[in-house]
Amino acid sequence: MNLFGLMDTSGSAMQAERLRAEVVAANMANAETTRTESGGPYKRQHVVFAANQADVEFSNSLRRASQSALSPTNDADPPGGVHVAEVFEDTGPPLKRYDPGHPDAGADGYVAYPDINPLTEMVDLMGATRAYGLNSSAVQAEKGMITSALDIARS
């Protein structure tokens, strides 16, 4: 991995954590949504991360490095980083609350609410925020190392 490889790895992690925070925010915003376009209550979303696979063979790494040097707009996932593998809906049953006056109440008077726990969502959001901040700190540290290396090269 070159000097900028750490920045690519941290950048991919920051993108993944940003999406995780957005999904958590959507879950919290829809915690009381009893009717969606599909007809039922909102279903909690989950984010799954997966590691980007790094090439173990030197020839593959050399080829990728030479291609990225020739084409700096390479949109491939950086080796060693992470990406969002999928965002999927929770398959658990909705919570039932008795509220016969609610417009979405069934014949028995119960309303189906999303099974979203605000405490769980806040813990997930704090984890995403913390991971994003740590990756941002790693990028800042690398920028400092690059600046120091340039200062040494000038002198």
CSV table of C-alpha atoms in Angstrom, one decimal:
chain,number,residue,atom,x,y,z
A,1,MET,CA,0.0,0.0,0.0
A,2,ASN,CA,1.4,3.4,-0.9
A,3,LEU,CA,1.3,6.5,1.2
A,4,PHE,CA,-2.2,7.5,-0.1
A,5,GLY,CA,-3.6,3.9,0.4
A,6,LEU,CA,-4.5,4.7,4.0
A,7,MET,CA,-6.4,7.7,2.9
A,8,ASP,CA,-8.4,5.5,0.4
A,9,THR,CA,-9.1,3.0,3.1
A,10,SER,CA,-10.2,5.5,5.7
A,11,GLY,CA,-12.3,7.3,3.0
A,12,SER,CA,-14.1,4.1,2.1
A,13,ALA,CA,-14.8,3.6,5.8
A,14,MET,CA,-16.1,7.1,6.2
A,15,GLN,CA,-18.5,6.6,3.2
A,16,ALA,CA,-19.8,3.4,4.8
A,17,GLU,CA,-20.3,5.0,8.2
A,18,ARG,CA,-22.0,8.0,6.7
A,19,LEU,CA,-24.5,5.7,5.0
A,20,ARG,CA,-25.0,3.8,8.3
A,21,ALA,CA,-25.7,7.1,10.1
A,22,GLU,CA,-28.3,8.0,7.4
A,23,VAL,CA,-30.0,4.7,7.7
A,24,VAL,CA,-30.2,5.0,11.5
A,25,ALA,CA,-31.6,8.5,11.2
A,26,ALA,CA,-34.2,7.2,8.8
A,27,ASN,CA,-35.1,4.5,11.3
A,28,MET,CA,-35.5,7.0,14.1
A,29,ALA,CA,-37.6,9.4,11.9
A,30,ASN,CA,-40.0,6.5,10.9
A,31,ALA,CA,-40.3,5.0,14.4
A,32,GLU,CA,-44.0,5.9,14.5
A,33,THR,CA,-44.8,5.4,10.8
A,34,THR,CA,-47.8,3.0,10.6
A,35,ARG,CA,-48.4,3.2,6.9
A,36,THR,CA,-45.9,3.2,4.0
A,37,GLU,CA,-46.3,3.1,0.3
A,38,SER,CA,-46.2,-0.7,0.5
A,39,GLY,CA,-49.1,-0.7,2.9
A,40,GLY,CA,-47.7,-1.8,6.2
A,41,PRO,CA,-45.7,-0.2,8.9
A,42,TYR,CA,-42.2,1.0,8.3
A,43,LYS,CA,-39.6,-1.8,8.6
A,44,ARG,CA,-36.3,-1.1,10.3
A,45,GLN,CA,-33.3,-1.0,8.0
A,46,HIS,CA,-29.9,-2.7,8.7
A,47,VAL,CA,-26.6,-1.9,7.0
A,48,VAL,CA,-24.1,-4.7,6.3
A,49,PHE,CA,-20.4,-3.9,5.7
A,50,ALA,CA,-18.0,-6.1,3.8
A,51,ALA,CA,-14.2,-5.9,3.5
A,52,ASN,CA,-12.7,-5.1,0.1
A,53,GLN,CA,-10.5,-7.9,-1.1
A,54,ALA,CA,-6.9,-7.1,-1.5
A,55,ASP,CA,-4.8,-8.9,-4.1
A,56,VAL,CA,-2.3,-11.3,-2.6
A,57,GLU,CA,-0.3,-11.7,-5.7
A,58,PHE,CA,2.3,-9.0,-6.4
A,59,SER,CA,1.6,-9.0,-10.2
A,60,ASN,CA,-2.1,-8.0,-9.5
A,61,SER,CA,-1.1,-5.3,-7.1
A,62,LEU,CA,1.5,-4.0,-9.6
A,63,ARG,CA,-1.0,-3.9,-12.4
A,64,ARG,CA,-3.6,-2.1,-10.3
A,65,ALA,CA,-1.1,0.4,-9.1
A,66,SER,CA,0.1,1.2,-12.7
A,67,GLN,CA,-3.5,1.5,-13.9
A,68,SER,CA,-4.4,3.9,-11.1
A,69,ALA,CA,-1.3,5.9,-11.8
A,70,LEU,CA,-2.3,6.2,-15.5
A,71,SER,CA,-6.0,6.7,-14.7
A,72,PRO,CA,-6.4,8.7,-11.4
A,73,THR,CA,-10.2,8.6,-11.7
A,74,ASN,CA,-10.3,4.9,-10.9
A,75,ASP,CA,-13.7,4.3,-9.2
A,76,ALA,CA,-12.8,0.8,-7.9
A,77,ASP,CA,-13.0,0.1,-4.2
A,78,PRO,CA,-9.6,0.6,-2.6
A,79,PRO,CA,-7.9,-2.6,-1.4
A,80,GLY,CA,-8.2,-3.0,2.4
A,81,GLY,CA,-11.2,-0.7,2.7
A,82,VAL,CA,-14.8,-1.5,3.3
A,83,HIS,CA,-18.0,-1.1,1.4
A,84,VAL,CA,-21.7,-1.4,2.1
A,85,ALA,CA,-22.6,-4.9,1.0
A,86,GLU,CA,-26.3,-4.4,1.5
A,87,VAL,CA,-29.1,-2.5,3.3
A,88,PHE,CA,-31.9,-4.9,4.2
A,89,GLU,CA,-35.2,-4.6,6.0
A,90,ASP,CA,-35.9,-6.2,9.4
A,91,THR,CA,-38.0,-9.3,9.0
A,92,GLY,CA,-39.4,-9.2,12.6
A,93,PRO,CA,-43.1,-8.7,13.3
A,94,PRO,CA,-44.4,-5.2,14.0
A,95,LEU,CA,-45.4,-4.1,17.5
A,96,LYS,CA,-49.1,-4.1,18.1
A,97,ARG,CA,-50.7,-1.3,20.3
A,98,TYR,CA,-54.3,-1.0,21.1
A,99,ASP,CA,-55.6,2.2,19.7
A,100,PRO,CA,-59.1,1.8,18.2
A,101,GLY,CA,-59.4,5.5,17.3
A,102,HIS,CA,-56.3,5.4,15.1
A,103,PRO,CA,-57.0,5.6,11.3
A,104,ASP,CA,-54.7,2.5,10.7
A,105,ALA,CA,-56.3,0.4,13.4
A,106,GLY,CA,-57.5,-3.1,12.4
A,107,ALA,CA,-60.9,-4.6,13.1
A,108,ASP,CA,-59.6,-5.7,16.5
A,109,GLY,CA,-58.5,-2.1,17.4
A,110,TYR,CA,-54.7,-2.8,17.3
A,111,VAL,CA,-52.3,-0.7,15.2
A,112,ALA,CA,-49.1,-2.2,13.8
A,113,TYR,CA,-46.0,0.0,14.7
A,114,PRO,CA,-42.4,-0.5,13.5
A,115,ASP,CA,-40.3,-2.5,15.9
A,116,ILE,CA,-37.8,0.3,16.4
A,117,ASN,CA,-36.1,0.8,19.8
A,118,PRO,CA,-34.8,4.4,20.1
A,119,LEU,CA,-32.1,3.4,22.5
A,120,THR,CA,-30.7,0.8,20.1
A,121,GLU,CA,-30.8,3.4,17.3
A,122,MET,CA,-29.0,5.9,19.4
A,123,VAL,CA,-26.3,3.4,20.2
A,124,ASP,CA,-25.9,2.6,16.5
A,125,LEU,CA,-25.7,6.3,15.7
A,126,MET,CA,-23.1,6.9,18.3
A,127,GLY,CA,-21.0,4.0,17.0
A,128,ALA,CA,-21.3,5.3,13.4
A,129,THR,CA,-20.4,8.8,14.5
A,130,ARG,CA,-17.4,7.6,16.6
A,131,ALA,CA,-16.1,5.4,13.7
A,132,TYR,CA,-16.5,8.3,11.3
A,133,GLY,CA,-14.5,10.6,13.6
A,134,LEU,CA,-11.7,8.1,14.1
A,135,ASN,CA,-11.3,7.6,10.4
A,136,SER,CA,-11.3,11.4,9.9
A,137,SER,CA,-8.5,11.6,12.6
A,138,ALA,CA,-6.5,8.9,10.7
A,139,VAL,CA,-6.8,11.0,7.5
A,140,GLN,CA,-5.7,14.1,9.3
A,141,ALA,CA,-2.7,12.2,10.8
A,142,GLU,CA,-1.7,11.0,7.3
A,143,LYS,CA,-2.0,14.5,5.9
A,144,GLY,CA,0.4,15.6,8.7
A,145,MET,CA,2.8,12.8,7.7
A,146,ILE,CA,2.7,13.8,4.1
A,147,THR,CA,3.4,17.4,4.9
A,148,SER,CA,6.3,16.4,7.1
A,149,ALA,CA,7.7,14.2,4.3
A,150,LEU,CA,7.5,17.1,1.9
A,151,ASP,CA,9.2,19.4,4.4
A,152,ILE,CA,12.0,16.9,4.8
A,153,ALA,CA,12.3,16.6,1.0
A,154,ARG,CA,12.6,20.4,0.6
A,155,SER,CA,15.4,20.7,3.1
